[in-house]
PDB file of C-alpha atoms and ligand atoms in Angstrom:
ATOM      1  CA  MET A 922      -0.066 -17.130  10.505  1.00  0.00           C
ATOM      2  CA  CYS A 923       3.632 -17.877   9.793  1.00  0.00           C
ATOM      3  CA  LYS A 924       6.548 -18.610  12.070  1.00  0.00           C
ATOM      4  CA  ASN A 925       8.458 -15.347  11.271  1.00  0.00           C
ATOM      5  CA  ALA A 926       8.625 -12.287   9.013  1.00  0.00           C
ATOM      6  CA  THR A 927      10.783 -13.962   6.453  1.00  0.00           C
ATOM      7  CA  ASP A 928       8.512 -16.905   6.086  1.00  0.00           C
ATOM      8  CA  ALA A 929       5.507 -14.727   5.877  1.00  0.00           C
ATOM      9  CA  SER A 930       7.147 -12.493   3.307  1.00  0.00           C
ATOM     10  CA  LYS A 931       8.122 -15.458   1.126  1.00  0.00           C
ATOM     11  CA  PHE A 932       4.645 -17.032   1.390  1.00  0.00           C
ATOM     12  CA  VAL A 933       3.047 -13.669   0.220  1.00  0.00           C
ATOM     13  CA  ALA A 934       5.701 -13.361  -2.455  1.00  0.00           C
ATOM     14  CA  THR A 935       4.882 -16.814  -3.734  1.00  0.00           C
ATOM     15  CA  GLN A 936       1.217 -16.046  -3.892  1.00  0.00           C
ATOM     16  CA  ILE A 937       1.786 -12.851  -5.829  1.00  0.00           C
ATOM     17  CA  VAL A 938       4.147 -14.592  -8.368  1.00  0.00           C
ATOM     18  CA  LEU A 939       1.676 -17.567  -8.794  1.00  0.00           C
ATOM     19  CA  GLN A 940      -0.967 -14.931  -9.743  1.00  0.00           C
ATOM     20  CA  ILE A 941       1.411 -13.083 -12.075  1.00  0.00           C
ATOM     21  CA  VAL A 942       2.362 -16.184 -13.947  1.00  0.00           C
ATOM     22  CA  GLU A 943      -1.237 -17.514 -14.045  1.00  0.00           C
ATOM     23  CA  LYS A 944      -2.409 -14.234 -15.558  1.00  0.00           C
ATOM     24  CA  GLN A 945       0.533 -14.277 -17.961  1.00  0.00           C
ATOM     25  CA  LYS A 946      -0.419 -17.546 -19.365  1.00  0.00           C
ATOM     26  CA  LYS A 947      -3.955 -16.139 -20.010  1.00  0.00           C
ATOM     27  CA  GLY A 948      -2.473 -13.003 -21.585  1.00  0.00           C
ATOM     28  CA  GLN A 949      -3.963 -11.025 -18.790  1.00  0.00           C
ATOM     29  CA  THR A 950      -2.623  -8.302 -16.476  1.00  0.00           C
ATOM     30  CA  CYS A 951      -2.221  -8.920 -12.772  1.00  0.00           C
ATOM     31  CA  VAL A 952      -3.362  -5.945 -10.540  1.00  0.00           C
ATOM     32  CA  LEU A 953      -1.472  -5.552  -7.274  1.00  0.00           C
ATOM     33  CA  GLY A 954      -2.332  -3.088  -4.552  1.00  0.00           C
ATOM     34  CA  LEU A 955       0.896  -2.247  -2.670  1.00  0.00           C
ATOM     35  CA  ALA A 956       1.697  -0.861   0.675  1.00  0.00           C
ATOM     36  CA  THR A 957       4.724   0.963   2.110  1.00  0.00           C
ATOM     37  CA  GLY A 958       6.335   1.152   5.601  1.00  0.00           C
ATOM     38  CA  SER A 959       8.877  -1.264   6.996  1.00  0.00           C
ATOM     39  CA  THR A 960       6.688  -4.291   6.891  1.00  0.00           C
ATOM     40  CA  PRO A 961       6.720  -5.107   3.206  1.00  0.00           C
ATOM     41  CA  LEU A 962      10.417  -4.583   2.677  1.00  0.00           C
ATOM     42  CA  THR A 963      11.224  -8.218   2.891  1.00  0.00           C
ATOM     43  CA  LEU A 964       8.497  -9.114   0.632  1.00  0.00           C
ATOM     44  CA  TYR A 965       9.741  -6.538  -2.071  1.00  0.00           C
ATOM     45  CA  LYS A 966      13.245  -8.041  -1.654  1.00  0.00           C
ATOM     46  CA  GLU A 967      11.901 -11.584  -2.248  1.00  0.00           C
ATOM     47  CA  LEU A 968      10.004 -10.422  -5.330  1.00  0.00           C
ATOM     48  CA  ILE A 969      13.045  -8.838  -6.698  1.00  0.00           C
ATOM     49  CA  ARG A 970      15.138 -12.072  -5.977  1.00  0.00           C
ATOM     50  CA  ILE A 971      12.413 -14.056  -7.754  1.00  0.00           C
ATOM     51  CA  HIS A 972      12.464 -11.692 -10.716  1.00  0.00           C
ATOM     52  CA  LYS A 973      16.231 -11.824 -11.060  1.00  0.00           C
ATOM     53  CA  GLU A 974      17.137 -15.466 -10.164  1.00  0.00           C
ATOM     54  CA  GLU A 975      13.985 -17.208 -11.380  1.00  0.00           C
ATOM     55  CA  LYS A 976      13.664 -14.905 -14.433  1.00  0.00           C
ATOM     56  CA  ILE A 977      10.055 -14.207 -13.879  1.00  0.00           C
ATOM     57  CA  SER A 978       8.862 -11.186 -15.729  1.00  0.00           C
ATOM     58  CA  PHE A 979       6.517  -8.616 -14.229  1.00  0.00           C
ATOM     59  CA  LYS A 980       5.623  -6.926 -17.456  1.00  0.00           C
ATOM     60  CA  ASN A 981       1.954  -7.914 -17.049  1.00  0.00           C
ATOM     61  CA  VAL A 982       1.750  -6.280 -13.677  1.00  0.00           C
ATOM     62  CA  VAL A 983      -0.239  -3.153 -12.952  1.00  0.00           C
ATOM     63  CA  THR A 984       0.240  -1.561  -9.540  1.00  0.00           C
ATOM     64  CA  PHE A 985      -1.837   0.851  -7.436  1.00  0.00           C
ATOM     65  CA  ASN A 986      -0.251   2.140  -4.141  1.00  0.00           C
ATOM     66  CA  LEU A 987      -2.426   2.606  -1.181  1.00  0.00           C
ATOM     67  CA  ASP A 988      -1.231   6.048  -0.111  1.00  0.00           C
ATOM     68  CA  GLU A 989       0.950   9.065  -0.151  1.00  0.00           C
ATOM     69  CA  TYR A 990       1.700  11.941   2.127  1.00  0.00           C
ATOM     70  CA  TYR A 991       0.240  15.264   1.050  1.00  0.00           C
ATOM     71  CA  PRO A 992       1.679  17.576   0.106  1.00  0.00           C
ATOM     72  CA  ILE A 993       5.011  16.004  -0.851  1.00  0.00           C
ATOM     73  CA  SER A 994       7.240  16.273  -3.744  1.00  0.00           C
ATOM     74  CA  LYS A 995       8.027  13.015  -5.671  1.00  0.00           C
ATOM     75  CA  SER A 996      11.642  13.683  -5.261  1.00  0.00           C
ATOM     76  CA  SER A 997      11.535  13.903  -1.432  1.00  0.00           C
ATOM     77  CA  PRO A 998      13.404  10.971   0.119  1.00  0.00           C
ATOM     78  CA  HIS A 999      10.310  10.574   2.432  1.00  0.00           C
ATOM     79  CA  SER A1000       7.688  10.363  -0.445  1.00  0.00           C
ATOM     80  CA  TYR A1001       6.237   6.800  -1.111  1.00  0.00           C
ATOM     81  CA  TYR A1002       7.032   7.538  -4.678  1.00  0.00           C
ATOM     82  CA  THR A1003      10.689   7.438  -3.786  1.00  0.00           C
ATOM     83  CA  TYR A1004      10.161   4.468  -1.412  1.00  0.00           C
ATOM     84  CA  MET A1005       8.436   2.497  -4.176  1.00  0.00           C
ATOM     85  CA  HIS A1006      11.044   3.169  -6.782  1.00  0.00           C
ATOM     86  CA  ASN A1007      13.978   2.423  -4.500  1.00  0.00           C
ATOM     87  CA  ASN A1008      12.555  -0.687  -2.955  1.00  0.00           C
ATOM     88  CA  LEU A1009      10.844  -2.354  -5.878  1.00  0.00           C
ATOM     89  CA  PHE A1010      10.165  -0.596  -9.162  1.00  0.00           C
ATOM     90  CA  LYS A1011      13.816   0.183 -10.049  1.00  0.00           C
ATOM     91  CA  HIS A1012      14.617  -3.499  -9.770  1.00  0.00           C
ATOM     92  CA  VAL A1013      11.884  -5.211 -11.776  1.00  0.00           C
ATOM     93  CA  ASP A1014      10.360  -4.833 -15.222  1.00  0.00           C
ATOM     94  CA  ILE A1015       6.916  -3.404 -14.464  1.00  0.00           C
ATOM     95  CA  PRO A1016       6.270  -0.844 -17.248  1.00  0.00           C
ATOM     96  CA  GLU A1017       6.335   2.695 -15.848  1.00  0.00           C
ATOM     97  CA  ALA A1018       2.970   3.295 -17.346  1.00  0.00           C
ATOM     98  CA  ASN A1019       1.452   0.518 -15.172  1.00  0.00           C
ATOM     99  CA  ILE A1020       2.554   2.071 -11.996  1.00  0.00           C
ATOM    100  CA  HIS A1021       0.145   4.324 -10.036  1.00  0.00           C
ATOM    101  CA  ILE A1022       1.003   6.015  -6.735  1.00  0.00           C
ATOM    102  CA  PRO A1023      -1.299   8.862  -5.337  1.00  0.00           C
ATOM    103  CA  ASP A1024       0.304  12.087  -6.413  1.00  0.00           C
ATOM    104  CA  GLY A1025       1.422  14.149  -3.490  1.00  0.00           C
ATOM    105  CA  GLU A1026       2.143  17.055  -5.816  1.00  0.00           C
ATOM    106  CA  ILE A1027      -1.403  17.482  -7.126  1.00  0.00           C
ATOM    107  CA  ASP A1028      -2.862  20.989  -6.791  1.00  0.00           C
ATOM    108  CA  LYS A1029      -5.493  21.135  -3.953  1.00  0.00           C
ATOM    109  CA  SER A1030      -8.180  22.563  -6.374  1.00  0.00           C
ATOM    110  CA  HIS A1031      -7.825  19.285  -8.467  1.00  0.00           C
ATOM    111  CA  LEU A1032      -7.693  16.706  -5.475  1.00  0.00           C
ATOM    112  CA  GLN A1033     -11.292  15.660  -5.489  1.00  0.00           C
ATOM    113  CA  GLU A1034     -11.252  14.967  -9.161  1.00  0.00           C
ATOM    114  CA  TYR A1035      -7.930  13.397  -8.964  1.00  0.00           C
ATOM    115  CA  CYS A1036      -9.188  10.964  -6.142  1.00  0.00           C
ATOM    116  CA  ARG A1037     -12.272  10.041  -8.365  1.00  0.00           C
ATOM    117  CA  GLN A1038      -9.895   9.338 -11.273  1.00  0.00           C
ATOM    118  CA  TYR A1039      -7.756   7.089  -9.059  1.00  0.00           C
ATOM    119  CA  GLU A1040     -10.853   4.932  -8.256  1.00  0.00           C
ATOM    120  CA  SER A1041     -11.820   4.980 -11.995  1.00  0.00           C
ATOM    121  CA  LEU A1042      -8.229   3.829 -13.010  1.00  0.00           C
ATOM    122  CA  ILE A1043      -8.501   0.913 -10.536  1.00  0.00           C
ATOM    123  CA  GLU A1044     -11.881  -0.070 -11.990  1.00  0.00           C
ATOM    124  CA  SER A1045     -10.710   0.113 -15.678  1.00  0.00           C
ATOM    125  CA  ALA A1046      -7.653  -2.022 -14.781  1.00  0.00           C
ATOM    126  CA  GLY A1047     -10.219  -4.733 -13.828  1.00  0.00           C
ATOM    127  CA  GLY A1048     -10.064  -4.250  -9.997  1.00  0.00           C
ATOM    128  CA  ILE A1049      -7.161  -5.269  -7.521  1.00  0.00           C
ATOM    129  CA  ASP A1050      -6.333  -9.084  -7.608  1.00  0.00           C
ATOM    130  CA  ILE A1051      -3.977  -8.898  -4.582  1.00  0.00           C
ATOM    131  CA  GLN A1052      -3.898  -6.156  -1.982  1.00  0.00           C
ATOM    132  CA  ILE A1053      -0.974  -5.880   0.437  1.00  0.00           C
ATOM    133  CA  LEU A1054      -1.564  -4.108   3.605  1.00  0.00           C
ATOM    134  CA  GLY A1055       0.286  -3.149   6.837  1.00  0.00           C
ATOM    135  CA  ILE A1056      -1.240  -1.876   9.930  1.00  0.00           C
ATOM    136  CA  GLY A1057      -0.599   1.223  11.900  1.00  0.00           C
ATOM    137  CA  ARG A1058      -0.634   1.543  15.579  1.00  0.00           C
ATOM    138  CA  SER A1059      -3.829   3.536  15.310  1.00  0.00           C
ATOM    139  CA  GLY A1060      -5.465   0.516  13.488  1.00  0.00           C
ATOM    140  CA  HIS A1061      -5.170   2.264  10.071  1.00  0.00           C
ATOM    141  CA  ILE A1062      -4.938   0.448   6.861  1.00  0.00           C
ATOM    142  CA  GLY A1063      -3.571   2.531   4.136  1.00  0.00           C
ATOM    143  CA  PHE A1064      -4.030   5.987   5.780  1.00  0.00           C
ATOM    144  CA  ASN A1065      -7.568   5.188   6.818  1.00  0.00           C
ATOM    145  CA  GLU A1066      -7.283   6.635  10.392  1.00  0.00           C
ATOM    146  CA  PRO A1067      -9.807   5.853  13.164  1.00  0.00           C
ATOM    147  CA  GLY A1068     -13.087   7.609  12.099  1.00  0.00           C
ATOM    148  CA  SER A1069     -12.810   6.332   8.603  1.00  0.00           C
ATOM    149  CA  SER A1070     -16.062   5.052   7.145  1.00  0.00           C
ATOM    150  CA  GLN A1071     -16.362   1.511   5.761  1.00  0.00           C
ATOM    151  CA  HIS A1072     -17.764   3.105   2.630  1.00  0.00           C
ATOM    152  CA  SER A1073     -14.829   5.500   2.129  1.00  0.00           C
ATOM    153  CA  LEU A1074     -13.087   5.834  -1.238  1.00  0.00           C
ATOM    154  CA  THR A1075      -9.836   7.447  -2.319  1.00  0.00           C
ATOM    155  CA  ARG A1076      -9.612  10.907  -0.618  1.00  0.00           C
ATOM    156  CA  LEU A1077      -7.586  13.372   1.277  1.00  0.00           C
ATOM    157  CA  VAL A1078      -7.266  12.489   5.064  1.00  0.00           C
ATOM    158  CA  TYR A1079      -5.975  14.189   8.213  1.00  0.00           C
ATOM    159  CA  LEU A1080      -3.284  12.087   9.879  1.00  0.00           C
ATOM    160  CA  ASP A1081      -3.643  10.798  13.378  1.00  0.00           C
ATOM    161  CA  LYS A1082      -1.253  12.006  16.069  1.00  0.00           C
ATOM    162  CA  LYS A1083       0.037   8.388  16.608  1.00  0.00           C
ATOM    163  CA  THR A1084       0.791   8.013  12.912  1.00  0.00           C
ATOM    164  CA  ARG A1085       2.605  11.274  12.666  1.00  0.00           C
ATOM    165  CA  GLU A1086       4.640  10.541  15.730  1.00  0.00           C
ATOM    166  CA  ASP A1087       5.632   7.127  14.354  1.00  0.00           C
ATOM    167  CA  ALA A1088       6.790   8.874  11.096  1.00  0.00           C
ATOM    168  CA  ALA A1089       8.742  11.614  13.017  1.00  0.00           C
ATOM    169  CA  ASP A1090      12.089   9.796  13.083  1.00  0.00           C
ATOM    170  CA  THR A1091      12.032   9.184   9.359  1.00  0.00           C
ATOM    171  CA  PHE A1092      11.214  12.857   8.767  1.00  0.00           C
ATOM    172  CA  SER A1093      13.738  13.926  11.366  1.00  0.00           C
ATOM    173  CA  GLY A1094      11.101  15.588  13.605  1.00  0.00           C
ATOM    174  CA  LEU A1095       7.380  15.560  14.075  1.00  0.00           C
ATOM    175  CA  GLU A1096       7.215  19.188  12.524  1.00  0.00           C
ATOM    176  CA  ASN A1097       8.385  17.908   9.307  1.00  0.00           C
ATOM    177  CA  VAL A1098       5.728  15.143   9.001  1.00  0.00           C
ATOM    178  CA  PRO A1099       2.958  16.226   6.612  1.00  0.00           C
ATOM    179  CA  GLN A1100      -0.468  16.646   8.256  1.00  0.00           C
ATOM    180  CA  PHE A1101      -2.413  15.152   5.430  1.00  0.00           C
ATOM    181  CA  ALA A1102      -2.297  12.127   3.061  1.00  0.00           C
ATOM    182  CA  ILE A1103      -4.113  10.845   0.012  1.00  0.00           C
ATOM    183  CA  THR A1104      -5.335   7.303   0.698  1.00  0.00           C
ATOM    184  CA  MET A1105      -7.501   4.645  -1.012  1.00  0.00           C
ATOM    185  CA  GLY A1106     -10.629   4.216   1.164  1.00  0.00           C
ATOM    186  CA  ILE A1107     -11.795   1.242   3.161  1.00  0.00           C
ATOM    187  CA  ASP A1108     -14.314   0.328   0.454  1.00  0.00           C
ATOM    188  CA  THR A1109     -11.581   0.573  -2.223  1.00  0.00           C
ATOM    189  CA  ILE A1110      -9.414  -1.805  -0.158  1.00  0.00           C
ATOM    190  CA  LEU A1111     -12.420  -4.236   0.456  1.00  0.00           C
ATOM    191  CA  GLN A1112     -13.091  -4.645  -3.254  1.00  0.00           C
ATOM    192  CA  ALA A1113      -9.722  -6.358  -3.724  1.00  0.00           C
ATOM    193  CA  ARG A1114     -10.214 -10.035  -4.494  1.00  0.00           C
ATOM    194  CA  ARG A1115      -7.542 -11.133  -2.116  1.00  0.00           C
ATOM    195  CA  ILE A1116      -6.005  -9.219   0.823  1.00  0.00           C
ATOM    196  CA  PHE A1117      -2.877 -10.010   2.726  1.00  0.00           C
ATOM    197  CA  LEU A1118      -2.491  -7.876   5.988  1.00  0.00           C
ATOM    198  CA  MET A1119       1.177  -8.264   7.088  1.00  0.00           C
ATOM    199  CA  ALA A1120       2.096  -7.419  10.764  1.00  0.00           C
ATOM    200  CA  PHE A1121       5.232  -8.359  12.519  1.00  0.00           C
ATOM    201  CA  SER A1122       6.821  -7.872  15.949  1.00  0.00           C
ATOM    202  CA  GLU A1123       5.456  -7.482  19.394  1.00  0.00           C
ATOM    203  CA  GLY A1124       4.784  -3.800  18.799  1.00  0.00           C
ATOM    204  CA  LYS A1125       1.796  -4.798  16.481  1.00  0.00           C
ATOM    205  CA  ALA A1126       0.412  -7.459  18.630  1.00  0.00           C
ATOM    206  CA  LYS A1127      -2.073  -5.234  20.513  1.00  0.00           C
ATOM    207  CA  ILE A1128      -3.512  -3.687  17.452  1.00  0.00           C
ATOM    208  CA  VAL A1129      -3.619  -6.976  15.507  1.00  0.00           C
ATOM    209  CA  ALA A1130      -5.587  -8.530  18.341  1.00  0.00           C
ATOM    210  CA  GLU A1131      -7.989  -5.682  18.330  1.00  0.00           C
ATOM    211  CA  ALA A1132      -8.390  -5.881  14.469  1.00  0.00           C
ATOM    212  CA  CYS A1133      -9.231  -9.650  14.652  1.00  0.00           C
ATOM    213  CA  GLU A1134     -11.208  -9.720  17.790  1.00  0.00           C
ATOM    214  CA  SER A1135     -13.402  -6.422  17.854  1.00  0.00           C
ATOM    215  CA  ASN A1136     -16.618  -6.106  15.933  1.00  0.00           C
ATOM    216  CA  PRO A1137     -16.270  -3.859  12.742  1.00  0.00           C
ATOM    217  CA  THR A1138     -15.951  -0.223  14.171  1.00  0.00           C
ATOM    218  CA  THR A1139     -14.582   2.952  12.737  1.00  0.00           C
ATOM    219  CA  GLU A1140     -12.527   3.211  15.983  1.00  0.00           C
ATOM    220  CA  CYS A1141     -10.117   0.640  14.512  1.00  0.00           C
ATOM    221  CA  PRO A1142     -10.480   0.695  10.590  1.00  0.00           C
ATOM    222  CA  ALA A1143      -8.616  -2.669  10.247  1.00  0.00           C
ATOM    223  CA  THR A1144     -11.678  -4.341  11.904  1.00  0.00           C
ATOM    224  CA  PHE A1145     -13.493  -3.889   8.611  1.00  0.00           C
ATOM    225  CA  LEU A1146     -11.389  -6.568   7.052  1.00  0.00           C
TER     226      LEU A1146
HETATM  227  C1  GLP B1753       2.240   3.810   7.076  1.00  0.00           C
HETATM  228  C2  GLP B1753       1.505   3.375   5.885  1.00  0.00           C
HETATM  229  C3  GLP B1753       0.694   2.200   6.105  1.00  0.00           C
HETATM  230  C4  GLP B1753       1.600   1.221   6.783  1.00  0.00           C
HETATM  231  C5  GLP B1753       1.870   1.758   8.193  1.00  0.00           C
HETATM  232  C6  GLP B1753       2.715   0.723   9.088  1.00  0.00           C
HETATM  233  O1  GLP B1753       1.453   4.559   7.883  1.00  0.00           O
HETATM  234  N1  GLP B1753       0.705   4.411   5.249  1.00  0.00           N
HETATM  235  O2  GLP B1753       0.234   1.704   4.883  1.00  0.00           O
HETATM  236  O3  GLP B1753       0.901  -0.046   6.971  1.00  0.00           O
HETATM  237  O4  GLP B1753       2.746   2.794   7.899  1.00  0.00           O
HETATM  238  O5  GLP B1753       4.089   0.904   8.774  1.00  0.00           O
HETATM  239  P1  GLP B1753       5.243  -0.150   9.294  1.00  0.00           P
HETATM  240  O6  GLP B1753       5.151  -1.299   8.300  1.00  0.00           O
HETATM  241  O7  GLP B1753       6.528   0.600   9.069  1.00  0.00           O
HETATM  242  O8  GLP B1753       4.991  -0.606  10.648  1.00  0.00           O
END
């Protein structure tokens, strides 16, 4: 636990950069699982600062984002594609080919195959070294809403009412929030070698307590951590 959000973000950024540099020295790639939402924004700012001021290259970084709304166009200001490019990718030197974000534009008829491919891509990249997570009020990690199985993999999910309500302001109204999302599964997340769940503010206290104190249950997917 850290004193405040800035300290916590700096701590996680340092852990990420140490891993990137260590892998660089060995001529290896560093595979990061990335999250969206307001929580990791300070972490991304700190990574950008380290890249620019401390001249650390991110060329050996491969990324896999946790989730994306479905359907959503990449160019939508609300897509996680836009969020990630604006808040991180535009400002660092991760090669575009190394960036993976679930595709909110994929045709429904190809979705299952697409999700299987996403899993295969993670596997062929060598698995996730560090996974960043936030937590939703529903206890979701990624978009694994209550009811998600511990054995779930990347798939299409129906979003919880609480999750859609929380996104309503950003989308200028509940009716504009997509009903579905593509998300890595709980099992996909649990396979990461290290996981940092970041949660700040009083608003998250109740669900964090539940995540830490309850026995693993599909009612609160974060308990599987
Ligand atoms: C969204 C994302 C989650 C994120 C959650 C919390 O639902 N899909 O990955 O953890 O929001 O968001 P915030 O950090 O804004 O509280």
